[in-house]
């Protein structure tokens, strides 16, 4: 395939409109290819800079760029950011009043728009197609293209119909973009979106600034509270829970403990959700406690942590959710607690769904890969990247690398546990749950142990040398390995499986993970987190001197005012990283200010004088 040359104007646009000095990673190649009329599939990690890959070709090519984006919030923020940079961009979605829709359509027809964002369900409406038929179209961009994958976690049925665009507008280049795609999903995207002859641009998936940590679940909310208080006080973060109830209880607990936490789930009205989301995006240091209904398309760059109180269904989901941390490239954490109940719950959700058998099989395989990540003693990042078909060495920035977990020969422990399940069942004629089995193993004379006569079974007290938490960890791993099943139809009792026999007979040996003693990993994390927040402003970028810090805070205050006035999120005016650079350089002329990354011509013209005034006034104060 020929490699198209980068049009010289591309660099001009990058610098004058977006204020960036150079293209990053594969951006230049993608821009050249698409500007030259080619189809493309772009896989880049979150924060990698996908947007410029279609925005700049749209500005280079004749006509209007049509961007299909699955979420209204995402669209609105991208359009707000483009308008701030002086680009003629608009969106059409259900939030607009009729006169506004007509006005935008009119401007599109008059050739006054460079980019138009649309929701997928809107694209194929008759009215939209008529509009598109009447316009010169520069390109189609499909953001979050993994939504087309039926096996995926964000499947959107409307995405399937986008293939029609290939037939209706065969000469218009099409570019699909995503941050999550296994090799199988990549093929699916190309096939379903008919990206004929598309070139695939594959960037590494690694997010080196994110530290991965997965600990065993003891008392999850307390663990979370400690994590936030000790390591991320005052910082922005997202906490994911599976159920609405758990979302609300967790948000309440955090709020009672002085953390600025808000809840978000599909039970709130659309208006309420929007208001909560806006608070999270616009204000500093808010913790959003949410179901996975929250977050797709959240571009907030300074999310310092993503915490999971419940196990995600798949690595794709986990990677996408944790990927919302640290888009600005500064240190961030992905933190999760997980336990036996999570394994049981997720398996039950799959079994009880009325999906086809083939779908259940895929779902089970995905869950197993996710469980493998939780139990691995290897580098978590390595494991994650291998899942996406990428090779890497140990990272030095995950819990397993920082404090390598011990492994032990768990054969004997497993035999004791399996045989205890068997003996108790034999003694009583029916099966028991985890608590009873562990109590018997540990030789606890609880009421239930005494009543059932389980003091008399041969495994009574045979496991007194291990703590309850250790036994739970062993059981969790046996369930994960399908050596024990949990019967959810019958009070979660434990049962042996066909595979248990080989372990009981000593034909199969098991190596198990020894869970770290609680809080061991935490201390190291805290030190690093403190380093990240060294500027004094929770999670602020770069190291600033006290004087620079004063200027930085004054610039943020000024930015808050502008964002309010324009009704846009603060970061679309200028990023923290740009404000920090201004505070460091303290430019005293428009020329000098124009050299700051993220300050393009439009922003310079609009805000240059105001910014220089803020710098002047505060630097004197602070001196
Ligand atoms: P993605 O959609 O891949 O998650 P974005 O397109 O939102 O990423 O870009 C992530 C961040 O990186 C944005 O703040 C963007 O302005 C910035 N960025 C993108 N390209 C460049 C570049 N060439 N130089 C500097 N910053 C860039
Ligand atoms: Zn690692």
XYZ file of C-alpha atoms and ligand atoms in Angstrom:
651
model
C 0.000 0.000 0.000
C 1.334 3.451 -0.855
C 2.086 5.802 1.897
C 0.437 9.153 1.326
C 2.527 12.220 2.028
C 1.530 14.529 4.846
C 0.091 17.716 3.306
C 2.191 20.672 4.505
C -0.974 22.422 5.699
C -1.515 19.641 8.256
C 1.307 20.874 10.438
C 0.084 24.474 10.129
C -3.333 23.419 11.368
C -1.859 21.405 14.229
C 0.161 24.383 15.373
C -2.104 27.330 14.679
C -5.501 25.795 15.486
C -4.643 23.275 18.186
C -1.512 24.904 19.519
C 0.630 21.739 19.469
C 4.191 21.713 18.222
C 4.346 18.250 16.664
C 2.265 15.197 15.811
C 2.368 12.385 18.305
C 2.866 8.683 17.620
C 1.066 7.632 14.476
C -1.059 10.754 14.131
C 0.901 12.103 11.162
C 0.613 8.820 9.251
C -3.106 8.530 9.909
C -3.724 12.140 8.923
C -1.764 11.683 5.686
C -3.583 8.456 4.825
C -7.101 9.724 5.497
C -6.491 13.173 4.020
C -5.385 11.308 0.910
C -8.745 9.528 0.737
C -7.892 6.188 2.391
C -10.009 4.193 4.848
C -8.471 3.532 8.241
C -8.902 1.648 11.472
C -7.086 3.438 14.286
C -6.335 1.678 17.560
C -4.768 3.936 20.126
C -4.911 3.875 23.879
C -7.078 6.368 25.696
C -5.389 9.739 25.739
C -3.330 8.755 22.698
C -4.772 11.549 20.583
C -7.355 9.866 18.366
C -9.481 12.966 17.835
C -6.889 14.833 15.777
C -6.678 11.816 13.452
C -10.045 12.713 11.946
C -10.362 16.371 12.903
C -7.323 17.489 10.934
C -8.141 15.486 7.761
C -11.667 16.934 7.955
C -10.160 20.423 7.967
C -7.777 19.541 5.140
C -10.291 17.943 2.804
C -13.009 19.692 0.918
C -16.440 19.468 2.533
C -17.718 18.625 5.979
C -16.446 15.886 8.283
C -19.244 13.712 9.701
C -18.401 12.213 13.090
C -20.520 9.420 14.549
C -20.185 9.280 18.284
C -22.246 7.113 20.607
C -22.716 9.404 23.543
C -24.196 12.825 23.737
C -21.881 14.005 26.497
C -18.827 13.034 24.494
C -20.103 14.880 21.469
C -20.904 18.018 23.357
C -17.520 18.198 25.034
C -15.613 17.582 21.817
C -17.623 20.213 19.997
C -17.142 22.673 22.865
C -13.390 22.081 22.758
C -13.318 22.552 18.971
C -15.296 25.764 19.180
C -12.921 27.028 21.855
C -10.119 26.417 19.348
C -12.035 28.342 16.679
C -13.147 25.359 14.582
C -16.598 25.535 12.994
C -18.068 22.426 14.620
C -21.617 21.554 15.676
C -23.591 18.528 16.786
C -27.097 17.306 16.064
C -28.737 15.304 18.800
C -31.948 14.984 20.737
C -31.048 17.735 23.189
C -31.406 20.463 20.564
C -34.541 22.529 20.025
C -36.035 22.488 16.558
C -34.912 26.024 15.555
C -31.341 25.152 16.522
C -31.479 22.003 14.364
C -32.740 24.021 11.404
C -30.053 26.615 11.895
C -27.279 24.012 11.957
C -28.641 22.294 8.861
C -28.760 25.634 7.098
C -25.170 26.402 8.002
C -24.086 22.950 6.841
C -25.755 23.512 3.488
C -24.130 26.928 3.174
C -20.710 25.338 3.630
C -20.174 27.074 6.947
C -19.299 23.964 8.981
C -16.111 21.917 9.092
C -17.313 19.153 11.386
C -20.722 17.794 12.293
C -21.155 15.285 15.134
C -24.108 12.892 15.026
C -25.484 10.132 17.232
C -25.582 6.759 15.414
C -29.362 6.518 15.501
C -29.589 9.898 13.824
C -27.309 9.207 10.867
C -29.642 6.925 8.951
C -32.802 8.940 9.457
C -34.287 10.087 6.147
C -33.869 13.735 7.044
C -30.191 13.296 7.844
C -29.474 11.302 4.701
C -31.129 14.016 2.614
C -28.907 16.547 4.278
C -25.804 14.418 3.674
C -26.797 13.840 0.038
C -26.766 17.587 -0.498
C -23.315 18.184 1.015
C -19.754 17.633 -0.067
C -18.522 15.197 2.614
C -14.873 15.245 3.652
C -14.961 11.975 5.597
C -16.913 9.777 7.980
C -15.369 9.114 11.386
C -16.746 6.378 13.668
C -15.621 7.044 17.218
C -15.714 4.247 19.825
C -15.916 1.814 16.907
C -15.848 -1.251 19.183
C -19.557 -0.505 19.762
C -20.145 -2.430 16.531
C -18.904 -5.673 18.090
C -21.693 -7.959 19.186
C -19.391 -9.776 21.567
C -18.219 -6.506 23.005
C -19.206 -4.835 26.203
C -20.647 -1.695 24.618
C -22.584 -3.171 21.731
C -24.865 -0.632 20.042
C -27.211 -2.100 17.510
C -27.361 1.177 15.544
C -23.658 0.821 14.766
C -24.402 -2.201 12.579
C -26.425 -0.048 10.222
C -23.542 2.324 9.636
C -22.330 -0.141 6.987
C -24.959 1.394 4.711
C -22.881 4.541 4.484
C -20.255 2.587 2.562
C -22.784 1.853 -0.182
C -24.373 5.245 -0.283
C -21.111 7.240 -0.259
C -18.472 4.890 -1.662
C -16.023 7.666 -2.540
C -15.911 9.189 0.953
C -13.061 7.970 3.190
C -14.084 6.315 6.445
C -12.058 6.129 9.619
C -12.966 4.013 12.659
C -11.328 4.632 16.031
C -11.218 2.757 19.313
C -9.083 2.254 22.383
C -10.140 -1.322 23.051
C -10.046 -4.094 20.543
C -8.767 -7.632 20.647
C -7.561 -9.054 17.328
C -10.988 -10.647 16.784
C -12.781 -7.358 17.414
C -10.510 -5.596 14.950
C -11.619 -7.936 12.181
C -15.206 -7.523 13.255
C -14.979 -3.733 13.029
C -13.475 -3.845 9.540
C -16.082 -6.327 8.385
C -19.174 -4.775 9.923
C -18.336 -1.197 9.018
C -17.212 -2.332 5.545
C -13.884 -0.600 5.872
C -12.808 -1.899 2.488
C -9.072 -1.867 2.025
C -8.660 -0.032 5.310
C -5.194 0.384 6.674
C -4.901 -0.517 10.353
C -2.883 1.793 12.568
C -2.060 -0.047 15.721
C -0.409 1.836 18.551
C 0.668 0.132 21.716
C -2.122 -0.220 24.253
C 0.052 0.430 27.233
C -0.869 3.180 29.671
C 2.421 3.395 31.535
C 1.273 6.117 33.921
C -1.503 3.912 35.341
C -0.533 1.729 38.282
C -2.616 -1.456 38.504
C -3.502 -2.839 41.935
C -5.852 -5.687 42.782
C -6.317 -6.723 46.402
C -8.499 -9.285 48.084
C -11.820 -8.009 49.320
C -12.116 -7.876 53.099
C -14.442 -5.000 53.919
C -14.596 -3.241 50.591
C -15.983 0.143 51.571
C -13.520 0.537 54.412
C -10.694 -0.454 52.101
C -11.907 2.110 49.586
C -12.190 4.827 52.198
C -8.649 4.176 53.354
C -7.372 4.147 49.780
C -8.941 7.513 48.967
C -8.073 9.175 52.254
C -4.497 8.044 52.471
C -3.526 8.161 48.820
C -5.900 10.372 46.859
C -7.343 12.965 49.210
C -8.866 15.884 47.342
C -8.408 14.260 43.941
C -10.852 13.403 41.193
C -11.728 9.742 40.826
C -14.324 7.233 39.690
C -15.593 4.328 41.804
C -17.450 1.563 39.969
C -20.028 -0.654 41.693
C -22.291 -3.234 40.113
C -25.661 -2.286 41.609
C -27.510 0.960 42.095
C -27.969 0.206 45.752
C -24.295 -0.327 46.282
C -23.548 2.895 44.374
C -25.765 4.888 46.711
C -24.529 3.275 49.903
C -20.913 3.758 48.890
C -21.426 7.396 47.897
C -23.173 8.033 51.230
C -20.367 6.463 53.206
C -17.723 8.517 51.420
C -19.746 11.706 51.841
C -20.229 11.027 55.563
C -16.482 10.800 55.790
C -15.910 14.185 54.245
C -15.191 13.110 50.669
C -16.924 15.099 47.931
C -18.645 12.047 46.458
C -21.710 11.860 44.236
C -23.713 8.892 42.972
C -24.576 8.139 39.344
C -26.693 5.376 37.866
C -29.461 4.759 35.358
C -32.126 5.174 38.037
C -31.713 8.950 38.018
C -33.566 11.066 35.485
C -31.629 12.192 32.426
C -31.514 15.747 33.742
C -30.251 14.608 37.130
C -27.572 12.453 35.535
C -26.426 15.285 33.356
C -26.188 17.626 36.292
C -24.112 15.114 38.270
C -21.853 14.413 35.354
C -21.310 18.131 34.801
C -20.298 18.584 38.424
C -17.774 15.812 38.123
C -16.309 17.217 34.925
C -16.354 20.905 35.783
C -15.228 20.861 39.399
C -11.981 19.723 40.919
C -11.680 16.808 43.301
C -15.112 15.197 42.920
C -15.373 11.407 43.355
C -18.030 9.861 41.136
C -19.509 6.607 42.449
C -21.252 4.943 39.539
C -22.470 1.885 37.734
C -20.851 1.289 34.380
C -23.625 3.437 32.906
C -21.183 6.238 33.635
C -18.044 7.097 31.846
C -18.007 6.221 28.217
C -16.745 9.297 26.490
C -15.681 11.038 29.652
C -12.738 13.076 28.427
C -11.850 14.570 31.801
C -8.059 14.513 31.716
C -7.249 14.686 35.445
C -9.041 11.633 36.869
C -6.409 10.385 39.325
C -7.913 6.994 40.190
C -10.483 4.485 39.048
C -11.605 2.048 41.735
C -13.627 -1.138 41.258
C -15.598 -2.516 44.182
C -17.005 -5.261 41.970
C -15.416 -7.417 39.320
C -15.908 -6.311 35.686
C -17.204 -8.932 33.257
C -14.226 -8.838 30.952
C -10.757 -7.465 30.486
C -12.061 -5.241 27.714
C -14.457 -3.643 30.190
C -11.828 -3.390 32.912
C -9.312 -1.840 30.555
C -11.751 0.668 29.222
C -12.999 1.670 32.659
C -9.547 1.946 34.204
C -8.405 3.774 31.061
C -10.399 6.783 32.183
C -7.704 7.467 34.762
C -4.751 9.668 33.909
C -5.567 10.762 30.382
C -3.233 13.689 30.996
C -0.317 11.279 31.274
C 0.365 12.054 34.951
C 0.533 9.239 37.544
C -2.836 7.588 38.181
C -4.110 4.376 39.765
C -6.435 1.544 38.832
C -7.449 -0.081 42.108
C -9.737 -3.029 42.665
C -10.792 -5.342 45.458
C -12.133 -8.737 44.552
C -13.271 -11.887 46.324
C -15.104 -15.186 46.103
C -18.511 -13.511 45.957
C -17.492 -11.708 42.768
C -16.644 -14.941 40.988
C -19.909 -16.505 42.083
C -21.975 -13.487 41.137
C -20.498 -13.078 37.666
C -20.843 -16.764 36.872
C -24.451 -16.636 38.004
C -25.199 -13.604 35.839
C -23.950 -15.513 32.808
C -25.796 -18.724 33.641
C -29.068 -17.017 34.391
C -29.087 -14.787 31.323
C -31.248 -16.026 28.474
C -28.531 -15.501 25.908
C -27.658 -18.199 23.397
C -25.247 -20.958 24.445
C -22.560 -19.633 22.121
C -22.777 -16.228 23.766
C -22.555 -17.770 27.233
C -19.449 -19.644 26.174
C -17.772 -16.457 25.014
C -18.876 -14.668 28.183
C -17.440 -17.423 30.364
C -14.140 -17.314 28.512
C -13.966 -13.561 28.981
C -14.733 -13.871 32.667
C -12.036 -16.524 33.055
C -9.489 -14.194 31.483
C -10.559 -11.478 33.906
C -10.217 -13.854 36.870
C -6.817 -14.840 35.575
C -5.765 -11.208 35.818
C -6.907 -11.095 39.445
C -5.076 -14.251 40.460
C -1.912 -13.908 38.418
C 1.377 -13.570 40.235
C 2.982 -12.129 37.120
C 3.111 -8.483 36.114
C -0.486 -7.285 35.692
C 0.409 -4.990 32.808
C 2.140 -7.794 30.967
C -0.938 -9.954 31.389
C -3.242 -7.162 30.159
C -1.119 -6.347 27.142
C -0.801 -9.993 26.169
C -4.575 -10.180 26.148
C -4.472 -7.482 23.479
C -1.773 -9.398 21.636
C 1.098 -7.188 22.689
C 4.368 -8.377 24.216
C 6.002 -6.484 27.076
C 8.430 -6.963 29.928
C 7.531 -6.607 33.635
C 6.487 -3.010 34.218
C 7.681 -2.085 37.691
C 4.454 -0.127 38.159
C 1.854 -2.644 39.313
C 1.288 -4.295 42.689
C 2.758 -7.620 41.571
C 5.938 -5.952 40.311
C 6.264 -3.690 43.357
C 5.706 -6.371 45.963
C 5.785 -9.774 44.280
C 3.166 -12.051 45.805
C 4.207 -15.421 47.142
C 3.056 -18.646 45.582
C 2.740 -21.899 47.423
C 2.074 -25.526 46.662
C -1.624 -25.512 47.456
C -2.225 -29.192 46.741
C -2.538 -30.234 50.350
C -4.718 -27.279 51.328
C -6.944 -27.960 48.315
C -7.233 -31.627 49.258
C -8.268 -30.731 52.792
C -10.867 -28.306 51.536
C -12.276 -30.630 48.889
C -12.425 -33.539 51.244
C -14.099 -31.387 53.906
C -16.841 -30.493 51.407
C -17.266 -34.183 50.653
C -17.244 -35.338 54.301
C -19.758 -32.758 55.526
C -22.096 -33.677 52.709
C -21.736 -37.384 53.512
C -22.376 -36.748 57.203
C -25.546 -34.692 56.680
C -26.938 -35.890 53.372
C -26.811 -32.402 51.871
C -24.238 -29.703 51.027
C -22.965 -26.643 52.888
C -21.738 -23.161 52.116
C -18.274 -21.647 52.478
C -18.622 -20.483 56.083
C -19.527 -23.911 57.451
C -16.768 -25.673 55.527
C -14.131 -23.219 56.707
C -15.394 -23.358 60.297
C -15.127 -27.144 60.253
C -11.640 -27.023 58.753
C -10.506 -24.549 61.381
C -12.077 -26.578 64.170
C -14.522 -23.874 65.249
C -17.279 -25.173 67.517
C -19.996 -22.807 66.248
C -23.658 -23.586 66.931
C -24.108 -24.780 63.398
C -21.023 -27.013 63.508
C -22.168 -28.603 66.758
C -25.814 -28.981 65.670
C -24.878 -30.738 62.452
C -22.486 -33.035 64.250
C -19.600 -31.857 62.107
C -17.175 -32.060 65.012
C -17.112 -35.731 64.216
C -16.049 -35.514 60.559
C -12.447 -36.474 59.929
C -11.459 -33.062 58.519
C -12.577 -31.204 61.653
C -9.702 -28.981 62.798
C -7.372 -30.213 60.068
C -6.925 -26.669 58.767
C -6.402 -24.836 62.049
C -2.979 -23.677 60.856
C -4.517 -21.306 58.317
C -6.616 -18.192 58.932
C -10.143 -17.807 57.684
C -8.942 -15.244 55.116
C -6.346 -17.716 53.845
C -8.958 -20.421 53.457
C -11.212 -18.020 51.603
C -8.363 -17.224 49.240
C -7.814 -20.946 48.585
C -11.516 -21.527 48.033
C -11.734 -18.530 45.715
C -8.977 -19.979 43.554
C -10.537 -23.449 43.536
C -13.807 -21.925 42.352
C -11.972 -19.989 39.723
C -10.267 -23.192 38.550
C -13.676 -24.928 38.511
C -12.544 -27.463 41.094
C -15.463 -26.370 43.255
C -18.807 -24.997 42.076
C -21.126 -22.759 44.002
C -24.780 -23.706 43.581
C -26.643 -20.417 43.476
C -30.014 -22.070 43.187
C -29.437 -23.708 46.575
C -28.144 -21.195 49.106
C -24.694 -20.982 47.506
C -23.677 -24.407 48.768
C -20.328 -25.794 47.602
C -20.088 -28.903 45.449
C -17.239 -30.905 44.030
C -16.793 -31.150 40.274
C -15.495 -33.871 37.968
C -12.090 -32.234 38.020
C -11.881 -32.342 41.839
C -11.178 -36.046 41.800
C -7.719 -35.723 40.238
C -6.680 -33.293 42.972
C -8.085 -35.474 45.743
C -6.266 -38.496 44.370
C -3.007 -36.567 44.200
C -2.831 -36.820 40.402
C -2.914 -33.068 39.922
C -0.802 -30.584 41.841
C -1.816 -26.953 42.323
C 0.229 -23.796 42.671
C -1.780 -21.085 44.365
C -1.345 -17.407 44.996
C -0.724 -16.305 48.545
C -2.670 -13.101 49.070
C -0.554 -10.235 50.325
C -1.139 -9.304 53.931
C -3.535 -6.336 53.867
C -2.016 -2.856 53.611
C 1.395 -4.156 52.544
C 1.100 -2.823 49.008
C -0.606 0.322 50.171
C 2.386 2.008 51.687
C 4.461 2.116 48.552
C 1.486 3.446 46.611
C 1.111 6.292 49.007
C 4.628 7.511 48.518
C 4.243 7.583 44.751
C 0.896 9.317 44.985
C 2.409 11.988 47.158
C 5.060 12.544 44.528
C 2.363 13.047 41.928
C 0.592 15.620 44.049
C 3.768 17.393 44.978
C 2.651 20.676 43.478
C 0.269 20.939 46.409
C -2.811 21.159 44.217
C -4.342 17.726 44.436
C -2.850 15.853 41.521
C -1.618 18.995 39.859
C 0.813 18.541 36.999
C 4.520 19.308 37.004
C 6.511 20.398 40.004
C 5.834 24.057 40.675
C 7.658 26.471 42.945
C 5.497 28.236 45.532
C 5.391 31.358 43.371
C 4.434 29.385 40.282
C 1.804 27.584 42.302
C 0.160 30.922 43.159
C 0.065 31.865 39.481
C -1.236 28.410 38.559
C -4.095 28.676 41.046
C -4.946 32.177 39.838
C -5.048 30.903 36.257
C -7.391 28.107 37.307
C -9.636 30.633 38.993
C -9.676 32.711 35.812
C -10.409 29.577 33.769
C -13.327 28.687 36.046
C -14.870 32.083 35.242
C -14.466 31.651 31.473
C -15.822 28.093 31.568
C -18.897 29.286 33.460
C -19.419 32.171 31.093
C -19.185 29.899 28.026
C -21.039 27.030 29.665
C -18.255 24.515 28.882
C -16.053 22.247 31.012
C -12.968 24.005 32.325
C -10.513 21.720 30.528
C -11.899 22.663 27.104
C -10.732 26.253 27.721
C -7.178 25.154 28.528
C -5.763 22.020 30.136
C -4.094 21.954 33.538
C -0.877 21.074 31.740
C -1.083 24.276 29.650
C -1.825 26.379 32.735
C 1.123 24.807 34.539
C 3.399 25.564 31.611
C 2.212 29.184 31.642
C 2.855 29.376 35.398
C 6.369 28.064 34.860
C 7.250 30.284 31.959
C 5.313 33.375 33.087
C 5.143 34.773 29.531
C 4.920 38.560 29.275
C 4.053 38.816 25.581
C 1.568 37.255 23.172
C 4.521 35.790 21.311
C 5.853 34.028 24.359
C 2.379 32.804 25.337
C 1.832 31.393 21.837
C 4.712 29.003 22.423
C 2.853 27.205 25.207
C 1.508 23.766 24.253
C -2.266 23.872 23.783
C -2.458 27.609 23.042
C -3.517 27.974 19.388
C -4.206 31.140 17.394
C -7.856 31.434 18.417
C -7.162 30.965 22.108
C -4.293 33.412 21.897
C -6.513 36.042 20.273
C -9.362 35.420 22.696
C -7.547 35.024 25.972
C -3.985 36.233 25.424
C -4.382 39.626 27.045
C -6.398 38.271 29.968
C -3.881 35.512 30.670
C -0.908 37.873 30.560
C -2.758 40.190 32.952
C -3.412 37.338 35.390
C 0.243 36.323 35.255
C 1.441 39.903 35.801
C -0.892 40.642 38.675
C -0.241 37.414 40.568
C 3.493 37.135 39.997
C 3.887 40.509 41.717
C 1.640 39.445 44.573
C 3.505 36.217 44.993
C 6.979 37.694 44.725
P -8.205 9.888 22.788
O -9.469 10.261 22.054
O -7.285 9.041 21.985
O -8.436 9.346 24.147
P -7.711 12.699 22.659
O -7.876 12.878 21.215
O -8.805 13.166 23.557
O -7.370 11.203 23.010
O -6.322 13.349 23.096
C -5.817 13.213 24.389
C -5.128 14.471 24.816
O -3.895 14.639 24.141
C -5.946 15.700 24.501
O -5.863 16.548 25.593
C -5.281 16.290 23.280
O -5.495 17.663 23.225
C -3.828 15.919 23.518
N -3.090 15.789 22.261
C -3.475 15.100 21.164
N -2.557 15.169 20.193
C -1.537 15.919 20.672
C -0.273 16.364 20.150
N 0.122 16.047 18.909
N 0.503 17.135 20.944
C 0.094 17.458 22.178
N -1.064 17.074 22.733
C -1.883 16.317 21.999
Zn 3.996 -4.931 36.522
